PDB file of C-alpha atoms in Angstrom:
ATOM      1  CA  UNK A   4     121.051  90.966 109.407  1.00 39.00           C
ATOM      2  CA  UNK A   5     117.722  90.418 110.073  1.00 39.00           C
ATOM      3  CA  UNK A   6     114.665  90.837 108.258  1.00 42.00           C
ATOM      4  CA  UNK A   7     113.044  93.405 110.872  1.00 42.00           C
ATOM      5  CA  UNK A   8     116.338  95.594 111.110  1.00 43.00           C
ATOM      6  CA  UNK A   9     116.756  95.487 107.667  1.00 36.00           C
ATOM      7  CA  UNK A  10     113.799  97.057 106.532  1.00 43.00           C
ATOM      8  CA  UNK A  11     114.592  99.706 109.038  1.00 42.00           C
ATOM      9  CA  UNK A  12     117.727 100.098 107.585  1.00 35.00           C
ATOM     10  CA  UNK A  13     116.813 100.544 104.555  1.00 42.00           C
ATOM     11  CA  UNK A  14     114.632 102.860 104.917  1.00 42.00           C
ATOM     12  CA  UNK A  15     116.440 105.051 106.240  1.00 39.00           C
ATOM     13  CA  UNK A  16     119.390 104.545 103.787  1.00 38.00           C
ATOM     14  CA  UNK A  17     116.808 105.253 101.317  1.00 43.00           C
ATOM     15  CA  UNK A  18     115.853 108.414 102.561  1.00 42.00           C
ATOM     16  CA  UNK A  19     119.379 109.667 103.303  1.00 38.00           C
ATOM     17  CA  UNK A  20     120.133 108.397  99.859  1.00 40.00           C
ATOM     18  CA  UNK A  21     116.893 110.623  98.158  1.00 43.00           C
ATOM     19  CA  UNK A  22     117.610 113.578  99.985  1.00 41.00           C
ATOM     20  CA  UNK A  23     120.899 113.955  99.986  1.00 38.00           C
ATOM     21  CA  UNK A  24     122.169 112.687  96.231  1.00 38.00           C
ATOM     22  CA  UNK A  25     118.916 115.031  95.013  1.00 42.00           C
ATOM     23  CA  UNK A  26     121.748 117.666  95.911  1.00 37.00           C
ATOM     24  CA  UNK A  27     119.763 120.607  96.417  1.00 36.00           C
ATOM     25  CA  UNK A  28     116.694 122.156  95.983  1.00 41.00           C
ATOM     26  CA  UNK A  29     116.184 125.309  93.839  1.00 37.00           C
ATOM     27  CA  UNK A  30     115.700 128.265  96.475  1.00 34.00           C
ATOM     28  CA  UNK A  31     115.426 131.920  95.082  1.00 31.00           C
ATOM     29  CA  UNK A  32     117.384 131.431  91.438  1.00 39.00           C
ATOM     30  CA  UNK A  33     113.734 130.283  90.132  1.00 38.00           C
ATOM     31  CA  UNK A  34     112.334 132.764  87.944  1.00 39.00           C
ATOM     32  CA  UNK A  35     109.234 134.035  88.971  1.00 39.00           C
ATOM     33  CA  UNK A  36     109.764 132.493  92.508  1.00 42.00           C
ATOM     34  CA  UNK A  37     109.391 133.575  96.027  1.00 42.00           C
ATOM     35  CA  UNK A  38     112.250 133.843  98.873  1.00 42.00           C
ATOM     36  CA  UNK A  39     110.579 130.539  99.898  1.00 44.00           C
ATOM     37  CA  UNK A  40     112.070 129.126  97.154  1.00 48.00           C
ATOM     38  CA  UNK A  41     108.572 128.550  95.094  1.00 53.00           C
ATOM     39  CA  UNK A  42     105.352 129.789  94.917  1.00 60.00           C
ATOM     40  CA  UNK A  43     103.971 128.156  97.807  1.00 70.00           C
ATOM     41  CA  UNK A  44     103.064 130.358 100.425  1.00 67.00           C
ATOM     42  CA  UNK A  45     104.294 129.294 103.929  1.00 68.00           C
ATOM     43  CA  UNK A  46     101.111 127.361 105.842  1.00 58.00           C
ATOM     44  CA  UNK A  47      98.975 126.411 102.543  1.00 69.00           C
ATOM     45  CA  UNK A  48      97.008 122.979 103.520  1.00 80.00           C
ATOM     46  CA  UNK A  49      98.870 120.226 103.011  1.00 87.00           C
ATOM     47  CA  UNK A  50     101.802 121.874 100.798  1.00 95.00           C
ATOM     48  CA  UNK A  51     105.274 121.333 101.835  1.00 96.00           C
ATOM     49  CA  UNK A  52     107.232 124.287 100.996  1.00 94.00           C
ATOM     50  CA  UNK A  53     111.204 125.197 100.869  1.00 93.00           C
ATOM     51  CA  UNK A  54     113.057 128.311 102.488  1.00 92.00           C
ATOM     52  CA  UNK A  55     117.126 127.897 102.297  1.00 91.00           C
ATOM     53  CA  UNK A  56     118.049 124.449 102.308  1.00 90.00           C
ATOM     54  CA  UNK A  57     115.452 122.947 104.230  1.00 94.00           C
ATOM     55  CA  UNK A  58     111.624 121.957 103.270  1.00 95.00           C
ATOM     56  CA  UNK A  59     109.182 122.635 105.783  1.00 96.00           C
ATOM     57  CA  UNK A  60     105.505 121.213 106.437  1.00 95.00           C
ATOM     58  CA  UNK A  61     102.599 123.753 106.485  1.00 92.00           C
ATOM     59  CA  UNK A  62     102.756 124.062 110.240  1.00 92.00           C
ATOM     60  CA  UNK A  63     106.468 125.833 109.965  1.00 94.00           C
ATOM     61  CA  UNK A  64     107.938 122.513 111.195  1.00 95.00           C
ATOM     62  CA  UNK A  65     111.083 121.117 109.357  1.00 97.00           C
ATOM     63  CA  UNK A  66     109.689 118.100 107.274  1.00 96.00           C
ATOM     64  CA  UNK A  67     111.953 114.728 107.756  1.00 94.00           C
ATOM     65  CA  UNK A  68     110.650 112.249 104.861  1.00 95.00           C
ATOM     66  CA  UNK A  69     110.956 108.827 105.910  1.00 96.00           C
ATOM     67  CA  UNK A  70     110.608 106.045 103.457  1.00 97.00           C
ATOM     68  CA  UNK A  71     112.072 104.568 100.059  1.00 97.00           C
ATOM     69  CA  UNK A  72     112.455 104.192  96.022  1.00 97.00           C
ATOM     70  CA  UNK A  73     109.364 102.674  94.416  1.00 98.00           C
ATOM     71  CA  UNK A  74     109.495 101.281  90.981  1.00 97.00           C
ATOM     72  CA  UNK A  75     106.640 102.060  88.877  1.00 98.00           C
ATOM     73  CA  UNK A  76     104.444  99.756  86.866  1.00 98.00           C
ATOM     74  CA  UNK A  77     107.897  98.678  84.467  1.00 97.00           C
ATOM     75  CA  UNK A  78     109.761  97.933  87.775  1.00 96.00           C
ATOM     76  CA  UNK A  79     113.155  98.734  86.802  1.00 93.00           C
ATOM     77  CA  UNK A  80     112.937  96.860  83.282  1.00 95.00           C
ATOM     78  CA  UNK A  81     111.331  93.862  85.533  1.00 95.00           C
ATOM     79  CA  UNK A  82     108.061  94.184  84.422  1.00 96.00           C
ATOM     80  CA  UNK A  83     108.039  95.473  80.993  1.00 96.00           C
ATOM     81  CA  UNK A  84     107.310  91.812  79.109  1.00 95.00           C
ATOM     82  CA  UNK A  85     103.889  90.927  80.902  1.00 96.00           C
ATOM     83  CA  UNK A  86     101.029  93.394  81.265  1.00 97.00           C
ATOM     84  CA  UNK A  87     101.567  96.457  83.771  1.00 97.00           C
ATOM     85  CA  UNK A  88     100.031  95.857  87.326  1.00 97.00           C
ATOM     86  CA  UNK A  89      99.268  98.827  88.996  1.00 98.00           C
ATOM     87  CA  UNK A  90      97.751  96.686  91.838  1.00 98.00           C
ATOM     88  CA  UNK A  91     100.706  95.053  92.622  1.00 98.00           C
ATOM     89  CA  UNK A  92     102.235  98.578  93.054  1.00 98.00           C
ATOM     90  CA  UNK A  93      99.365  99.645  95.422  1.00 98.00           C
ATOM     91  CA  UNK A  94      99.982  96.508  97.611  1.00 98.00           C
ATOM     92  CA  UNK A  95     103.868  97.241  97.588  1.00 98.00           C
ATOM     93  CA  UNK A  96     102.223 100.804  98.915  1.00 98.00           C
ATOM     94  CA  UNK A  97     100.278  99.222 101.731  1.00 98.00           C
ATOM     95  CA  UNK A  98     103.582  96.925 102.963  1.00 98.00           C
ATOM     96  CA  UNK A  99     105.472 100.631 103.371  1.00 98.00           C
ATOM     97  CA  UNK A 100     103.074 102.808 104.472  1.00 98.00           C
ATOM     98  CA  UNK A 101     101.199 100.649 106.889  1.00 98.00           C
ATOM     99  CA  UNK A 102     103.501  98.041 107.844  1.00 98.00           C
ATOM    100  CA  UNK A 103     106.852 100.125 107.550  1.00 97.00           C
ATOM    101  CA  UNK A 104     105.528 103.518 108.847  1.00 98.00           C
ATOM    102  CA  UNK A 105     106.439 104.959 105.567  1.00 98.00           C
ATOM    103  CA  UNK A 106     105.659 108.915 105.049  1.00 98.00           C
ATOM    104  CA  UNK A 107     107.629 109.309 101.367  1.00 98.00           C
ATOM    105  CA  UNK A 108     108.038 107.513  98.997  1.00 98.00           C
ATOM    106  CA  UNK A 109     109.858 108.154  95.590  1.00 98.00           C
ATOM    107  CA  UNK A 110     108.016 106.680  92.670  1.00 98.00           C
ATOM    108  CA  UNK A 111     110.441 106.139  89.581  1.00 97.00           C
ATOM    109  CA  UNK A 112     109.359 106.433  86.262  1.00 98.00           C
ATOM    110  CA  UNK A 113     110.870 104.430  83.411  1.00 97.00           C
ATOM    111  CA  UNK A 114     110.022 104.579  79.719  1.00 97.00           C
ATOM    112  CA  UNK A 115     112.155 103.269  76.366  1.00 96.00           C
ATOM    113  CA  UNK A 116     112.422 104.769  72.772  1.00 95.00           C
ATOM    114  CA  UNK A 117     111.870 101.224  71.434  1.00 96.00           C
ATOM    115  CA  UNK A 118     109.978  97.917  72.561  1.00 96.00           C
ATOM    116  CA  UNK A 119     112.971  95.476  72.333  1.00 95.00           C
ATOM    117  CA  UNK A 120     110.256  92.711  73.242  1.00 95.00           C
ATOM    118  CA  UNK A 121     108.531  94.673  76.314  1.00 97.00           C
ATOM    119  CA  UNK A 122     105.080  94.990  76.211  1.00 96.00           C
ATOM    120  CA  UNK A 123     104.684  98.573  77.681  1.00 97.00           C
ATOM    121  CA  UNK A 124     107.860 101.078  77.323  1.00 96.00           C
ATOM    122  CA  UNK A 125     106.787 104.530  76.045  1.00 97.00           C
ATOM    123  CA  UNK A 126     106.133 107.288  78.294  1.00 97.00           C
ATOM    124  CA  UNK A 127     103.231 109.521  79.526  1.00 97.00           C
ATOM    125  CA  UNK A 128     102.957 111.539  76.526  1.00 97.00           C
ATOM    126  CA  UNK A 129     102.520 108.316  73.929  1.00 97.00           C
ATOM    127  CA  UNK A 130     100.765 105.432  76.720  1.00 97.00           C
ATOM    128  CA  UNK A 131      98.162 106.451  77.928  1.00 98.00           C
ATOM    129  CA  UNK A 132      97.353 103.442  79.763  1.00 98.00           C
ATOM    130  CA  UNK A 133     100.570 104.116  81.665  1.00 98.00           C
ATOM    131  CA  UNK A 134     100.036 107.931  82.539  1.00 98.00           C
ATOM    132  CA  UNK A 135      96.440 106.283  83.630  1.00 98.00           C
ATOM    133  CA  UNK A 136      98.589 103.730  85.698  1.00 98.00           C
ATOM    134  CA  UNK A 137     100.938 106.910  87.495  1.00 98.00           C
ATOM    135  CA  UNK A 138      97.850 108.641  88.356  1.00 98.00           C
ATOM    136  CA  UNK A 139      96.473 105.582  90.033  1.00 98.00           C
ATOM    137  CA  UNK A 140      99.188 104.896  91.737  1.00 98.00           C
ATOM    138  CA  UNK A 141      99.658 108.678  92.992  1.00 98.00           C
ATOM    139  CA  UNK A 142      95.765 108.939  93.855  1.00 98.00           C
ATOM    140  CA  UNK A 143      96.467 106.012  95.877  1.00 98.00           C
ATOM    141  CA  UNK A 144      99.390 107.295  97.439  1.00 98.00           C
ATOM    142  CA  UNK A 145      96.721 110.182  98.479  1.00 97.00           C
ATOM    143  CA  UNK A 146      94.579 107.832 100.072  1.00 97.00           C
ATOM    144  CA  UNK A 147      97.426 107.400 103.095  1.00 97.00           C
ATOM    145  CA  UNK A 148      97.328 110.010 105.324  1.00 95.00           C
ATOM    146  CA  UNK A 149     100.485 112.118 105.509  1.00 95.00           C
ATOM    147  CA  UNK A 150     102.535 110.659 103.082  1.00 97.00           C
ATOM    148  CA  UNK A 151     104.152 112.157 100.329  1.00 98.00           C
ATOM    149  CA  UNK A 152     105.102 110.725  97.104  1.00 98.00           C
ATOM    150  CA  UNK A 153     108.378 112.190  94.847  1.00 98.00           C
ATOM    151  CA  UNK A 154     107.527 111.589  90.652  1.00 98.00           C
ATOM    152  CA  UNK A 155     111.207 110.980  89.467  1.00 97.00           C
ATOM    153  CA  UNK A 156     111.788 110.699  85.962  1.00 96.00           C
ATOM    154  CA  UNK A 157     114.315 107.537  86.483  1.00 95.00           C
ATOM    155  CA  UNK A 158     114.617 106.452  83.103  1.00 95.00           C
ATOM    156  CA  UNK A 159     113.174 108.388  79.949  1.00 96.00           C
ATOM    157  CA  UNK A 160     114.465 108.655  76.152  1.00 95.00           C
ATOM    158  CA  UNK A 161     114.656 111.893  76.274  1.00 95.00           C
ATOM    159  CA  UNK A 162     117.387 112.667  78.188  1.00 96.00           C
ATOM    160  CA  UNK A 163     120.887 112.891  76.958  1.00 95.00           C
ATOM    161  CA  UNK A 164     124.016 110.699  77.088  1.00 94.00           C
ATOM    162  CA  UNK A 165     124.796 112.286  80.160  1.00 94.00           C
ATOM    163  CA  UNK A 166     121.797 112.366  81.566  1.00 94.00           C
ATOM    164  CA  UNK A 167     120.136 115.613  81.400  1.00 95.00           C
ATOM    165  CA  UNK A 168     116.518 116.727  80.720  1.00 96.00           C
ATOM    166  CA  UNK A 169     115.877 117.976  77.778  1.00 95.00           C
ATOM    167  CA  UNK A 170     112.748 119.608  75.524  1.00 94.00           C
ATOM    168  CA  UNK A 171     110.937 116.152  75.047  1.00 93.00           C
ATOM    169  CA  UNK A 172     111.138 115.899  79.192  1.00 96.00           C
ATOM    170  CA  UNK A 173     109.988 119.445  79.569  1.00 97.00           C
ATOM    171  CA  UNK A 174     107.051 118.461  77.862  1.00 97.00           C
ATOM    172  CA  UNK A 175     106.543 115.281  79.865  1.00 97.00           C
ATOM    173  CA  UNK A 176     107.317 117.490  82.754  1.00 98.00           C
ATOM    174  CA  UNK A 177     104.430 120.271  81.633  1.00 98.00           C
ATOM    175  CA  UNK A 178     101.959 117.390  81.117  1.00 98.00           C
ATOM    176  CA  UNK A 179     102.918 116.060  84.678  1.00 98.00           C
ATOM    177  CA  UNK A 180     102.734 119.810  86.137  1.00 98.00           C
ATOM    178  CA  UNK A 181      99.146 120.180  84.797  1.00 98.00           C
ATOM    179  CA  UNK A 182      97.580 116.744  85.939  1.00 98.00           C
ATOM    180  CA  UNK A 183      98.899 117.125  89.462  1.00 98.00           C
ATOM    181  CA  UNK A 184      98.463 120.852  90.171  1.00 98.00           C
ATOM    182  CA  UNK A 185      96.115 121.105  92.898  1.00 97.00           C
ATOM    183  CA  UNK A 186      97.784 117.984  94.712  1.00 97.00           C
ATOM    184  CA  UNK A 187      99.767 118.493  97.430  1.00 97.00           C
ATOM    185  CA  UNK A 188     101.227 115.147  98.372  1.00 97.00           C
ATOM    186  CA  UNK A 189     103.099 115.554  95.337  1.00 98.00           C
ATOM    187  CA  UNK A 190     106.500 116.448  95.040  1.00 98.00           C
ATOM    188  CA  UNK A 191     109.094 116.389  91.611  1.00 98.00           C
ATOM    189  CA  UNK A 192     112.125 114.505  91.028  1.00 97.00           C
ATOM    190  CA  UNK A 193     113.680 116.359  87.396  1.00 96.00           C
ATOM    191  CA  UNK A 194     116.167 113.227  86.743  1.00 94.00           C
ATOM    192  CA  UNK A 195     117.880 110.918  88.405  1.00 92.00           C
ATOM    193  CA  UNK A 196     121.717 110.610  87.420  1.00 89.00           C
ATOM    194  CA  UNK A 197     123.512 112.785  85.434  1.00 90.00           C
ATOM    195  CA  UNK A 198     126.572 110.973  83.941  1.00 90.00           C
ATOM    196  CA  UNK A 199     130.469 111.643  83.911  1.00 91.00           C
ATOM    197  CA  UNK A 200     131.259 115.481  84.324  1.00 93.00           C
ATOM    198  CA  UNK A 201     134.204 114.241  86.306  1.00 93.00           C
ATOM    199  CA  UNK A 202     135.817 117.854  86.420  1.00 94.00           C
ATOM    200  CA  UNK A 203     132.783 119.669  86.994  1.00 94.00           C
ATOM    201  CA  UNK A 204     133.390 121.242  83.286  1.00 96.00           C
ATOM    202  CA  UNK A 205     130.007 121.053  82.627  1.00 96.00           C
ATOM    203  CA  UNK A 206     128.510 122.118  85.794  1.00 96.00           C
ATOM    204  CA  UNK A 207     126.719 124.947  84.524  1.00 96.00           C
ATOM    205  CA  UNK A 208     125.610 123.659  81.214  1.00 96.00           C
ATOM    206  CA  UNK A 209     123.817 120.790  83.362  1.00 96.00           C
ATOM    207  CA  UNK A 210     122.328 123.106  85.795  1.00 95.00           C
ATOM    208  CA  UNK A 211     120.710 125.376  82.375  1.00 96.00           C
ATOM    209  CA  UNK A 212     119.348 122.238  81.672  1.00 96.00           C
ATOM    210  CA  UNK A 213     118.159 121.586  85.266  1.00 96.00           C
ATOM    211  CA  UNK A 214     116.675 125.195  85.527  1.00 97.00           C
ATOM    212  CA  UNK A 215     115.141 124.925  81.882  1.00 97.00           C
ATOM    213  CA  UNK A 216     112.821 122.642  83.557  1.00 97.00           C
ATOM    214  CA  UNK A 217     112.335 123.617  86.846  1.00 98.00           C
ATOM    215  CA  UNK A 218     111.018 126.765  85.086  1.00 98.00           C
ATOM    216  CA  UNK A 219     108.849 125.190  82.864  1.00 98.00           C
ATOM    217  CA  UNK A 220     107.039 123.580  85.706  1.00 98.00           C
ATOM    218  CA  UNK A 221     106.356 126.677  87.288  1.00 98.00           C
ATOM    219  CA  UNK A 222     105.122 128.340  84.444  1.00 98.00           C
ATOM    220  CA  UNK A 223     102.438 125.534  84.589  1.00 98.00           C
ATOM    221  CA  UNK A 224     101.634 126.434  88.094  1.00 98.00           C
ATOM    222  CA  UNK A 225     101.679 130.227  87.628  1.00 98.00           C
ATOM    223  CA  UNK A 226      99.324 129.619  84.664  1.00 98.00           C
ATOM    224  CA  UNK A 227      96.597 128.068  87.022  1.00 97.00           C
ATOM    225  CA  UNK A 228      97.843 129.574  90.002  1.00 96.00           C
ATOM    226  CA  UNK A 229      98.252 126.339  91.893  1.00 96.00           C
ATOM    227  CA  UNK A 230     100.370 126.672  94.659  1.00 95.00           C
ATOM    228  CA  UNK A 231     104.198 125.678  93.984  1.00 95.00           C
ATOM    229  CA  UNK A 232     105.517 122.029  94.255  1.00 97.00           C
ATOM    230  CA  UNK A 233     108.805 121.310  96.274  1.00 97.00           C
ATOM    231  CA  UNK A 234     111.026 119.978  92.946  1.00 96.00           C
ATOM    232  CA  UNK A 235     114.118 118.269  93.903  1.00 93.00           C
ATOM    233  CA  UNK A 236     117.227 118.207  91.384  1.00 92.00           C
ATOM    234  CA  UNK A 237     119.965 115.842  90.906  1.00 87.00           C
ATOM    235  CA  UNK A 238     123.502 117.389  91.543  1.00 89.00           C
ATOM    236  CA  UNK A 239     125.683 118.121  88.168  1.00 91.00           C
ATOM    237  CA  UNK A 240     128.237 115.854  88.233  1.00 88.00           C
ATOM    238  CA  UNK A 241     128.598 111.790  88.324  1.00 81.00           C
TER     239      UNK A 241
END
């Protein structure tokens, strides 16, 4: 294949990937939440907003994300034994917003329980430099006209074996929910694979765990009274 059609194709197997394994997003079962879906009120500058299974810009248009995964500063484990380079991350940025024609982009976020050798590995709530980094990187995002940028906790010792959030992601989660209240580019990503759940068993004790933190993001949001972000949540099985 070549280079040109490749990147074509995979951004757009990207996108079709992001929005369609990110199952569903949470419509009126949200506490607290409007028939939209959230607490965004249809035609707020610059927020996206949901009603049914669709999200829709401010203009009442259906929104159609085009773009691709972005490791953070860690890059998938990559990165973790030399010093984090949030430039490099902006200049990945520029290559698939300006070059590609990239409107989304879903930044992954990666963080360890123990160093194992890596220079940088804890999350948000215990690195600053790397919550620094993240906000950086998602100002920068900002900077690009149109484009909006998914925060999806990829890899985090928090969750469970399987997979699920849990308290100690809430909290990253409320910390996240405060810093980027008023910005509108930004959109959530609760987790990225929950494991095994084969015979859907467990289906509703993942989606408790799902809705534990969709609500506890909101209740950040109602507390300011920032409009609502669009949060997008992995389905409940493999």
């Amino acid at each position: 294949m070549k280079k040109q059609n490749y990147k074509n194709y995979h951004l757009m197997v990207s996108i079709s990937f992001i929005l369609s394994i990110l199952l569903f997003l949470y419509g009126c079962k949200i506490k607290n939440g409007s028939e939209n879906g959230d607490n965004t009120p249809p035609g707020s500058k610059g927020w996206l907003y949901t009603k049914g299974n669709k999200i829709y810009t401010p203009d009442g248009q259906v929104w159609q994300g085009r773009g691709a995964n972005l490791q953070d500063t860690r890059g998938c484990n990559a990165c973790t034994w030399s010093p984090p380079n949030a430039a490099e991350i902006k200049r990945r940025i520029d290559e698939l917003v300006d070059v590609w024609g990239a409107d989304f982009i879903r930044l992954t976020m990666e963080s360890y329980g123990t160093s194992q050798g890596r220079t940088h590995w804890q999350g948000i709530l215990l690195d600053r430099e790397y919550l620094d980094d993240i906000i950086e990187i998602v100002d920068y995002i900002k900077s690009k006209p149109g484009v909006y940028v998914l925060l999806s906790l990829w890899s985090d010792p928090g969750f469970t074996q399987l997979g699920w959030p849990t308290d100690n992601t809430i909290e990253t989660w409320e910390t996240l929910a405060e810093i980027f209240k008023n910005d509108s580019h930004v959109l959530y990503g609760v987790a990225n694979e929950p494991q095994s759940n084969w015979s859907g068993s467990l289906d509703r004790d993942c989606w408790e765990a799902m809705n534990r933190t969709v609500e506890a993001i909101r209740a950040v949001e109602n507390l300011f009274g920032t409009p609502g972000h669009v949060i997008a949540v992995q389905g409940t099985r493999m």
